[in-house]
Short mmCIF file of C-alpha atoms and ligand atoms in Angstrom, two decimals:
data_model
loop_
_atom_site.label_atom_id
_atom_site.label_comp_id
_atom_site.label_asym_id
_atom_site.label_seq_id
_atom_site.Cartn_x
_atom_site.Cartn_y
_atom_site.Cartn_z
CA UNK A 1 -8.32 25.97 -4.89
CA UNK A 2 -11.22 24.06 -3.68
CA UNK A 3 -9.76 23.16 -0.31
CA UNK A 4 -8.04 26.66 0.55
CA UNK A 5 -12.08 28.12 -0.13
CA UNK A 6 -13.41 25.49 2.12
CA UNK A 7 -10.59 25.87 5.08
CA UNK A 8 -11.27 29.70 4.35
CA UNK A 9 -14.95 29.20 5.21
CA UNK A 10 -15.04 26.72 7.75
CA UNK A 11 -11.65 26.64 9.58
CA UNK A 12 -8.61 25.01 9.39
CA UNK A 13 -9.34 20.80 8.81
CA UNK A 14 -7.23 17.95 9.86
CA UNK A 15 -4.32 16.82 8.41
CA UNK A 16 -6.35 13.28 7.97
CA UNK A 17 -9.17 15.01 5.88
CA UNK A 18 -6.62 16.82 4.09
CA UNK A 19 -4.49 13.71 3.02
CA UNK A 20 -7.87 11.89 2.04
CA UNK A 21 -9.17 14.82 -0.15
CA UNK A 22 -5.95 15.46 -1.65
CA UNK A 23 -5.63 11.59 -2.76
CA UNK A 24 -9.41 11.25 -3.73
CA UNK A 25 -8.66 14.22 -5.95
CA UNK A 26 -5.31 13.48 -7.57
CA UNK A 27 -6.20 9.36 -8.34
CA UNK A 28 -9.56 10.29 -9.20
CA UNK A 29 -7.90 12.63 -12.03
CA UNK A 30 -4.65 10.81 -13.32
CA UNK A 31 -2.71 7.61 -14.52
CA UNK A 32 0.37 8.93 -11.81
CA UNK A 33 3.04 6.01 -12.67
CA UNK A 34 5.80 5.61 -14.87
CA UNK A 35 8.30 7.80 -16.37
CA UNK A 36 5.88 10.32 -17.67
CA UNK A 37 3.86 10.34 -14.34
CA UNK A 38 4.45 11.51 -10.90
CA UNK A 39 6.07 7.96 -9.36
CA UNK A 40 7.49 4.54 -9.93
CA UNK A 41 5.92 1.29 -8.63
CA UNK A 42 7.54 -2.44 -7.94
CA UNK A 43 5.26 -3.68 -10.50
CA UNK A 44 6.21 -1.21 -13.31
CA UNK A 45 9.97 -1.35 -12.86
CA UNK A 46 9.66 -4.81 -14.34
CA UNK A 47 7.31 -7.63 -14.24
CA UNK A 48 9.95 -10.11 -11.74
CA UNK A 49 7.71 -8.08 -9.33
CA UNK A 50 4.29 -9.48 -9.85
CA UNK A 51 5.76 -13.10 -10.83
CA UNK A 52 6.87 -13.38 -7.38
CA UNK A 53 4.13 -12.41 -5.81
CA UNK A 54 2.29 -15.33 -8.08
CA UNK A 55 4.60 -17.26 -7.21
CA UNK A 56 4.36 -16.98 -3.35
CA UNK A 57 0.46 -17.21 -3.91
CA UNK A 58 0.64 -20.45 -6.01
CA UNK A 59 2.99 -21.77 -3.35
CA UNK A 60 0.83 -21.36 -0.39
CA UNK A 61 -2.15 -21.90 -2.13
CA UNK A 62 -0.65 -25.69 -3.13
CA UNK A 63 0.65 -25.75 0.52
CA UNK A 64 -2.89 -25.70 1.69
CA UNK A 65 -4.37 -28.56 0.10
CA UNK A 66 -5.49 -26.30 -3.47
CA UNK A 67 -8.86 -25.01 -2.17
CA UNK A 68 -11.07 -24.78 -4.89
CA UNK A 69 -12.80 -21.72 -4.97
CA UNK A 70 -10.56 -19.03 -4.12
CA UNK A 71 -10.52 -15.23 -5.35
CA UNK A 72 -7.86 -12.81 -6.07
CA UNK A 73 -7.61 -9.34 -4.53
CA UNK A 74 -5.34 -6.56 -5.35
CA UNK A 75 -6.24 -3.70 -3.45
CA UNK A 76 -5.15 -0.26 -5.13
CA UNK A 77 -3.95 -2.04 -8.21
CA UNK A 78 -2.81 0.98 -10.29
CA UNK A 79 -2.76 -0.15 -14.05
CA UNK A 80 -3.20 -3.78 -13.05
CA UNK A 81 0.09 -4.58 -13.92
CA UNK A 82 1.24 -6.70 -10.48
CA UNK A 83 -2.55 -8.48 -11.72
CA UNK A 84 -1.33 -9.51 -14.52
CA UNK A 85 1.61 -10.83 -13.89
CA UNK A 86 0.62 -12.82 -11.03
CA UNK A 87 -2.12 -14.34 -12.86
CA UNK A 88 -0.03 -15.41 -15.50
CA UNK A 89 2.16 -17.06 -13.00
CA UNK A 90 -0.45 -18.79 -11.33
CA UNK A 91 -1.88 -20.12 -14.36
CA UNK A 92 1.06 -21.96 -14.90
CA UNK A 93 0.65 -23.83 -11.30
CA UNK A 94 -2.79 -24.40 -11.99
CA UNK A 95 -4.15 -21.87 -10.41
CA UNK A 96 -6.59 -19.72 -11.63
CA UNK A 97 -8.59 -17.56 -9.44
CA UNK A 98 -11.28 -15.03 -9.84
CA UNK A 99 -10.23 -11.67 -9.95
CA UNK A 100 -11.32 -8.72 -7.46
CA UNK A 101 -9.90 -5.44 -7.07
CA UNK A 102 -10.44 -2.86 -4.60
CA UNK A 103 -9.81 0.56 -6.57
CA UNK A 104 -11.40 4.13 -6.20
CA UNK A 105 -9.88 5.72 -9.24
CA UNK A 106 -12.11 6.01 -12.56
CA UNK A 107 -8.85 6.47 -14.60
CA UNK A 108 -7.38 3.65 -12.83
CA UNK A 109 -10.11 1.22 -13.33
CA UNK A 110 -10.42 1.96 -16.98
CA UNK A 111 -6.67 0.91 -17.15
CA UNK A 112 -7.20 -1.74 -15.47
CA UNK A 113 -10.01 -3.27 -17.25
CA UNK A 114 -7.93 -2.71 -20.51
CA UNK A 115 -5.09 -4.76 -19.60
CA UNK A 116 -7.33 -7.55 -17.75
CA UNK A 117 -10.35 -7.21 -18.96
CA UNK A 118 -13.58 -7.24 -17.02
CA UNK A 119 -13.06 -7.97 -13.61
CA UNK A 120 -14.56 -7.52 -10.48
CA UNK A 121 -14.29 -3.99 -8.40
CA UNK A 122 -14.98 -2.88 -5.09
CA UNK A 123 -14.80 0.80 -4.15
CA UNK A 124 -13.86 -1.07 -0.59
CA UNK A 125 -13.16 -4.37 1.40
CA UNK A 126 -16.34 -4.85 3.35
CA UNK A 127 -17.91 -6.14 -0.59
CA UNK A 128 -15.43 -8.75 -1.52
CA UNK A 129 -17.11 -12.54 -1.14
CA UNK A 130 -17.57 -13.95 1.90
CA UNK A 131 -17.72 -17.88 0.62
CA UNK A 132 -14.02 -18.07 -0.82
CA UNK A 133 -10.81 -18.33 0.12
CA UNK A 134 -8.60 -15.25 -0.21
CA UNK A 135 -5.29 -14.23 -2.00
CA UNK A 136 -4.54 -10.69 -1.41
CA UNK A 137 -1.91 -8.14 -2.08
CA UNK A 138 -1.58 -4.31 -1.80
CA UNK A 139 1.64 -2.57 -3.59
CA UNK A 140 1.59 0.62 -1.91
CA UNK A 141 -2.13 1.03 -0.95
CA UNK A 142 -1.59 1.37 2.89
CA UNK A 143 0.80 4.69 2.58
CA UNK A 144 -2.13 6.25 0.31
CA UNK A 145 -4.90 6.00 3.22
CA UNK A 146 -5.34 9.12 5.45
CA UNK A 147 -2.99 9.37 8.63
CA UNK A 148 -4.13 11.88 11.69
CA UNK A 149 -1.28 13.63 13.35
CA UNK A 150 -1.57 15.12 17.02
CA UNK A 151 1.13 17.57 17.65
CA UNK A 152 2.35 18.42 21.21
CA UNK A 153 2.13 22.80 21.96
CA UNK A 154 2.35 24.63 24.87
CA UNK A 155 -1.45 23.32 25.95
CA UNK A 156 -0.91 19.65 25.56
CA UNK A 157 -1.37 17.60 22.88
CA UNK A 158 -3.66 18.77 19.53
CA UNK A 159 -4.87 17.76 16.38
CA UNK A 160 -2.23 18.63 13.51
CA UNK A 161 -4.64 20.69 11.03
CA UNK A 162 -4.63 22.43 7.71
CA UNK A 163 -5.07 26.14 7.91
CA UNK A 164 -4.58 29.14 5.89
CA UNK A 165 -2.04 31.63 5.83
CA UNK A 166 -3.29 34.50 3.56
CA UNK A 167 -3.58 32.26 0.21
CA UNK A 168 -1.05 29.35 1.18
CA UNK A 169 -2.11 26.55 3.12
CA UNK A 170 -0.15 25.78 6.13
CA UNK A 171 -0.21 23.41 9.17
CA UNK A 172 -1.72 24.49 12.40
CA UNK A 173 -2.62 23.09 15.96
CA UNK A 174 -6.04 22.42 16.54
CA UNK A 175 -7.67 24.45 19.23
CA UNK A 176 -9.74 21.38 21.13
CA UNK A 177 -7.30 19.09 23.82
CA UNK A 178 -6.20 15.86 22.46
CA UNK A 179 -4.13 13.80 25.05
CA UNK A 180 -6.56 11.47 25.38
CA UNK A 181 -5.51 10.18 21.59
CA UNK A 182 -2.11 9.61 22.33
CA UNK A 183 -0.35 6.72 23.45
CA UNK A 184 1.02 7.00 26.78
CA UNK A 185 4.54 5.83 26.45
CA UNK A 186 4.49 9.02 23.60
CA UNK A 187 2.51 11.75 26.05
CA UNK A 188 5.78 12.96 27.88
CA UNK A 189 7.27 13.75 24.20
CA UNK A 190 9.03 17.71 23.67
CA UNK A 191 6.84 20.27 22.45
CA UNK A 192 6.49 20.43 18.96
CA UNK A 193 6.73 16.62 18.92
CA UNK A 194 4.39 14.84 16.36
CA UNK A 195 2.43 11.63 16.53
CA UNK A 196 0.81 9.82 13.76
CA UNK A 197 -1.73 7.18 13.17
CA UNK A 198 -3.39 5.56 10.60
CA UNK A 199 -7.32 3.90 11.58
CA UNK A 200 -7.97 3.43 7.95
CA UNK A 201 -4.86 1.46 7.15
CA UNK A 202 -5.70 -0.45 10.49
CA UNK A 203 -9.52 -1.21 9.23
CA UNK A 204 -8.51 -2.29 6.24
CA UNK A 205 -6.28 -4.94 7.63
CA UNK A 206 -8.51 -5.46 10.79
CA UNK A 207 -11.25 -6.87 7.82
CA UNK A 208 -8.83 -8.86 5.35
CA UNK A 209 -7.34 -10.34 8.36
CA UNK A 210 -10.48 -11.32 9.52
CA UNK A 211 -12.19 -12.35 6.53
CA UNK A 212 -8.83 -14.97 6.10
CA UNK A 213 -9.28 -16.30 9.32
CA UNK A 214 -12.59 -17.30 8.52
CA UNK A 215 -12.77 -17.92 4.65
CA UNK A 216 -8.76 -19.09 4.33
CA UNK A 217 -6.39 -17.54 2.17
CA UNK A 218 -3.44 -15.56 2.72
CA UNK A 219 -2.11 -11.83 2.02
CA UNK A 220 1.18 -9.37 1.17
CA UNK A 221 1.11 -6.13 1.79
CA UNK A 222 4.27 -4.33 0.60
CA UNK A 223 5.33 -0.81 1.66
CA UNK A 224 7.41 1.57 2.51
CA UNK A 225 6.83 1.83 6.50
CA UNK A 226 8.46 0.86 10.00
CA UNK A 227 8.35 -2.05 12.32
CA UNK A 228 8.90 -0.02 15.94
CA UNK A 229 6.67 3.10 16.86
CA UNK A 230 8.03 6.19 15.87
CA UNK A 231 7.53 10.31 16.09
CA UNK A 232 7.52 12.90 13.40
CA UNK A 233 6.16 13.38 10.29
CA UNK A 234 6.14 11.09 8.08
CA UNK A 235 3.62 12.86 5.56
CA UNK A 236 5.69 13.01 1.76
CA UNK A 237 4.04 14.29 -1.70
CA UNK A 238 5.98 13.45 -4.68
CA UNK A 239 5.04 14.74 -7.96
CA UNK A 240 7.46 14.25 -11.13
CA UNK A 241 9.71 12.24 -9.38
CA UNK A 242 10.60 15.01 -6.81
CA UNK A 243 9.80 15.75 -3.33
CA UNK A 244 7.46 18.57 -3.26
CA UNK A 245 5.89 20.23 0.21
CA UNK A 246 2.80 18.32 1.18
CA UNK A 247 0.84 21.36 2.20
CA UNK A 248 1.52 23.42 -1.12
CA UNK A 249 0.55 20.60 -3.62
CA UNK A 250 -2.82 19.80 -2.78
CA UNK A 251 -4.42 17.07 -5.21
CA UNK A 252 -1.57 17.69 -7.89
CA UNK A 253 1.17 15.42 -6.23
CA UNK A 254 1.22 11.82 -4.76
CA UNK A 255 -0.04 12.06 -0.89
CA UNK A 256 1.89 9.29 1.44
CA UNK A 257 2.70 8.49 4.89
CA UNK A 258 4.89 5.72 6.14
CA UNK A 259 3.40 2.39 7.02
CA UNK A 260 3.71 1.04 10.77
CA UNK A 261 3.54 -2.45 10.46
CA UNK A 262 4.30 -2.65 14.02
CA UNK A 263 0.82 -1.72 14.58
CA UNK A 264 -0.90 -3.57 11.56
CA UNK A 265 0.85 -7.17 12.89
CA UNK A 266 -0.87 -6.16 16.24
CA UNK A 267 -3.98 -5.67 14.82
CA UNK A 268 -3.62 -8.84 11.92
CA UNK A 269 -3.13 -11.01 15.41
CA UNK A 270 -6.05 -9.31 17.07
CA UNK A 271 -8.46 -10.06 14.52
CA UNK A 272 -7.30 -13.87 14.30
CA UNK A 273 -4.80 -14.28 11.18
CA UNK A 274 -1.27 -15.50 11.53
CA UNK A 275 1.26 -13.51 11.10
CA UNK A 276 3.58 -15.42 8.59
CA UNK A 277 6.92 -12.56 9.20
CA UNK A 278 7.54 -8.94 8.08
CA UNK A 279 10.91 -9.15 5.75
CA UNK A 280 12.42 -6.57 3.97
CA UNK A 281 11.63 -6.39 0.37
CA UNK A 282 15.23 -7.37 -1.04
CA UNK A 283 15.54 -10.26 1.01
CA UNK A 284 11.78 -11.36 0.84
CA UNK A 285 12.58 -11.35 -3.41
CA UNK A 286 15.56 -12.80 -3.16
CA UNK A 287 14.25 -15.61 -1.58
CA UNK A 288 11.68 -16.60 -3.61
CA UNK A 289 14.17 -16.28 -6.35
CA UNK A 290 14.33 -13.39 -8.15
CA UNK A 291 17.92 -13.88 -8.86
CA UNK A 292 17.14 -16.89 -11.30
CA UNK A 293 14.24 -15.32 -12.91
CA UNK A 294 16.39 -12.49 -13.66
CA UNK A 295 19.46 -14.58 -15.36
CA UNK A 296 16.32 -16.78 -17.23
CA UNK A 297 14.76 -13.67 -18.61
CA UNK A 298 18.60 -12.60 -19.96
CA UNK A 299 19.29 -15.91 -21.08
CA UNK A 300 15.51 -15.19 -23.42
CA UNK A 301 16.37 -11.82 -24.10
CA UNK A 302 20.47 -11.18 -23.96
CA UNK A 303 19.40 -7.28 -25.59
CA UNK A 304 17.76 -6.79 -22.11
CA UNK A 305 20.42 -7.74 -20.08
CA UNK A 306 21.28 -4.39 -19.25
CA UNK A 307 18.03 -3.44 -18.13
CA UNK A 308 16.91 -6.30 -16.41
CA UNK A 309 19.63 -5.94 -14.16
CA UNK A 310 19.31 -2.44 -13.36
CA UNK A 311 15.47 -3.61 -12.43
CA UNK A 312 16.59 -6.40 -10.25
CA UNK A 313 19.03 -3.99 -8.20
CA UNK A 314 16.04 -1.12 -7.68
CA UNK A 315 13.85 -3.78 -6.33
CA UNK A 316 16.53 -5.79 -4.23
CA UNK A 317 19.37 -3.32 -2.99
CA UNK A 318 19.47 -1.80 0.33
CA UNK A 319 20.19 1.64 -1.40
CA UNK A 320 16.97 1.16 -3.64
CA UNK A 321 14.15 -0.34 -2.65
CA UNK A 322 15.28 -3.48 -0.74
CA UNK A 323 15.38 -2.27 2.95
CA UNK A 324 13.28 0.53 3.10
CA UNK A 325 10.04 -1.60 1.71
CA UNK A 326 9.01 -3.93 3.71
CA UNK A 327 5.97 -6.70 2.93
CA UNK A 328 3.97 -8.32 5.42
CA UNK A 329 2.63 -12.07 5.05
CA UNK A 330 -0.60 -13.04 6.63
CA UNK A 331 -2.69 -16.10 6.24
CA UNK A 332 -5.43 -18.07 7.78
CA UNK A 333 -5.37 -20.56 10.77
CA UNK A 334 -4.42 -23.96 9.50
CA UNK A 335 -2.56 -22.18 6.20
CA UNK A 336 0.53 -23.23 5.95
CA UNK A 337 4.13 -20.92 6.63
CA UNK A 338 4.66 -18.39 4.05
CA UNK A 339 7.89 -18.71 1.45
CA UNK A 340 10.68 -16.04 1.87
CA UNK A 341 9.96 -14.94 5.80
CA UNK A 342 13.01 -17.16 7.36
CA UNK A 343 10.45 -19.34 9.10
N1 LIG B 1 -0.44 -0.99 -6.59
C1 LIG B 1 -0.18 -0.14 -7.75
C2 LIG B 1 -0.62 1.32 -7.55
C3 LIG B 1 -0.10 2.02 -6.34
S1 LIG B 1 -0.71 3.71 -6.24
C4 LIG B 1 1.29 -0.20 -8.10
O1 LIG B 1 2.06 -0.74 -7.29
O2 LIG B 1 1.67 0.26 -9.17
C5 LIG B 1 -2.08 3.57 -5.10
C6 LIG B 1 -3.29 2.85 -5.67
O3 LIG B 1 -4.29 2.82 -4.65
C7 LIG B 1 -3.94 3.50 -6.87
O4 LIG B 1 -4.45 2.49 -7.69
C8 LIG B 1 -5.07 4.31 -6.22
O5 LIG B 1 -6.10 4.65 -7.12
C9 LIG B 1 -5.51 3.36 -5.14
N2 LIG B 1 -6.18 3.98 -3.99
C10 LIG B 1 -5.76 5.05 -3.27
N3 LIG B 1 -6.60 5.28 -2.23
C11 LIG B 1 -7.54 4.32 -2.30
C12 LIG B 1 -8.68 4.00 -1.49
N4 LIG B 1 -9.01 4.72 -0.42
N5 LIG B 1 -9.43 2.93 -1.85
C13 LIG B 1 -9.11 2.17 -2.94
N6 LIG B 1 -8.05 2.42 -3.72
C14 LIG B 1 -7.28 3.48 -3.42
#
C-alpha cells in the first residue's frame, strides 16, 4: 500500500498521521453506512434520531428570544440524513435556518447534496459565518479526528508510531523522549502504559465554542467517549460490521478513537460557552421524548411497529447505544438551559 511504501522510505509515522491518512483515504473513497456499508449511525437506524435533535434546537432556539438570522451546522454529516430530519422538524416550529455543513468526503457531499439539495460546505470550521447565530451538531465526527498516543518503554515516555514489520504494519515506540507531553498525574504510569489525546477534536470545539459565545447559538455533539481521563488504547477500525485490527486495515475500515469529553467540557468552558450537561444518549432521548414519537409513528404506521421498536431500543438501551454514547450540550452566554440535561 501507499502508507507501508512511505513508512518503508521514511520511517515509522505516528499513530496521529496514521489515523488521519487512513480516514482521509477511506471517506474520501466510500458511502461507509448502512447495512451494505462498513457501520451504523443514530441517524440511519431511524429518523426519531434527527427529530430530536430538531427538536432540542427549535426549543432553545424559541428559549432565546427566536434570533433571526441563525445557521445550521452539521459537522461530518454522512448522507445528510440527521439534516434532514432536523430541518423538517424545525420547520414545523418556525424555524428555518440556513444550512452549513462541514464535510471532507467527495462521496459524502454528493449524497448529501442529493437528499438536501444545494447547501453550504466547509472543508472546516474556521469558514462558517461569523454574523449569525449558531445551531450545531456532530453525530460521530469527534471519534473520526486523529488521536496521538505516547506509550511509556523502558526510556520514558514516546510517541506511539506506525512501523513496518517486513510487509505488515505494526506499532512501534518512537525513538525521540516524550515526557514532556504527558500529563503529570499519568507520568508515573507502568511500562507499556498508553496515553491518548486528541488536539484536533479539542480545536474543533475550542472554535464552535467560541464562535457561540460570541455569535449565540448552541451545539450537540454525540459520541461514543468518556467523561474521566483514562489509559489505553482506545484506537477501533470496524469494517462490515466487525472489529478488524487497526494497524492491518489501513484506509479500508472505519478509523475511531473514543471521545473524552472530560477534556472537551474543559476546553468548551475555556473558550467562553456554557456547558449545558453531558447525559448519556438513552436518557438525553428519552427526555426529549422519544418514547411518544415512537408510539405516534406506530399509531401512523401499525406495519412498522415491529421495527420502530427495535430502533427505539438500539438508540435508548444501556446494552445498545444508550450509555455508551454520550452527547454534550453547549450554548452561548445569555442562551437559555438546554432540554434533556437534568438541569
Ligand atoms: N454524522 C453522520 C456520519 C458519521 S461518519 C452520521 O451520523 O451518520 C463521520 C463523518 O465525518 C463522515 O461524513 C466523514 O466524511 C466526516 N469526516 C471525517 N473526518 C472529517 C474531517 N476531518 N473533516 C470533516 N469531515 C470529516
Amino acid at each position: 500500500t501507499r502508507l507501508a511504501r512511505l513508512i518503508a522510505a521514511m520511517g515509522p509515522i505516528s499513530v496521529a498521521h496514521y489515523m488521519a491518512e487512513c480516514n482521509a483515504t477511506y471517506y474520501a473513497a466510500r458511502d461507509p453506512l448502512g447495512v451494505s456499508g462498513d457501520f451504523i449511525t443514530a441517524p440511519e437506524i431511524s429518523q426519531m434520531f434527527g427529530e430530536m435533535v430538531g427538536v432540542w434546537l427549535a426549543d432553545i432556539w424559541a428559549r432565546a428570544g427566536r434570533p433571526t438570522r441563525v445557521c445550521f451546522v452539521e459537522l461530518g454529516a454522512g448522507r445528510g440524513t440527521l439534516t434532514r430530519d432536523a430541518l423538517w422538524v424545525m420547520a414545523r416550529f418556525g424555524l428555518r435556518p440556513e444550512v452549513h455543513l462541514v464535510e471532507t468526503s467527495r462521496v459524502l457531499r454528493d449524497a448529501q447534496r442529493e437528499l438536501l439539495g444545494d447547501v453550504v460546505w466547509h472543508d472546516d470550521p474556521s469558514t462558517l459565518p461569523n454574523d449569525a447565530a449558531l445551531l450545531v451538531v456532530g453525530n460521530e465526527f469527534l471519534d473520526a479526528l486523529p488521536v496521538r498516543q505516547m506509550v511509556k518503554t523502558e526510556g520514558g515516555w514516546r510517541e506511539r508510531m506506525v512501523g513496518l514489520d517486513g510487509a505488515r504494519l505494526v506499532p512501534v515506540a518512537g525513538d525521540r523522549p516524550m515526557d514532556a507531553a504527558v500529563p503529570d498525574a499519568m507520568r508515573d504510569a507502568p511500562l507499556g502504559a498508553i496515553v491518548e489525546s486528541c488536539s484536533a477534536a479539542v480545536a474543533v470545539v475550542d472554535d464552535l465554542a467560541r464562535r457561540i459565545a460570541a455569535q449565540g447559538g448552541a451545539a450537540l455533539f454525540f459520541d461514543y467517549g468518556y467523561g474521566d481521563a483514562q489509559m489505553g488504547s482506545s484506537l477501533q477500525a470496524v469494517k462490515a460490521h466487525r472489529k478488524v485490527d487497526p494497524f492491518v486495515a489501513a484506509g479500508t475500515a472505519d478509523l475511531t478513537a473514543l471521545v473524552d469529553f472530560g477534556v472537551l467540557v474543559e476546553v468548551a468552558e475555556r473558550s467562553g460557552a456554557r456547558h449545558l450537561g453531558t447525559a448519556a444518549q438513552g436518557d438525553w432521548l428519552q427526555a426529549l421524548g422519544i418514547g411518544a414519537r415512537a408510539e405516534a409513528l406506530i399509531a401512523k404506521a401499525p406495519e412498522q411497529a415491529a421495527e420502530i421498536a427495535a430502533a427505539l431500543h438500539r438508540l435508548t438501551a444501556d446494552e445498545e447505544m444508550g450509555s455508551l454514547f454520550k452527547v454534550m450540550g453547549l450554548a452561548g452566554v445569555g442562551w437559555p438551559d438546554g432540554a434533556g440535561f437534568g438541569l
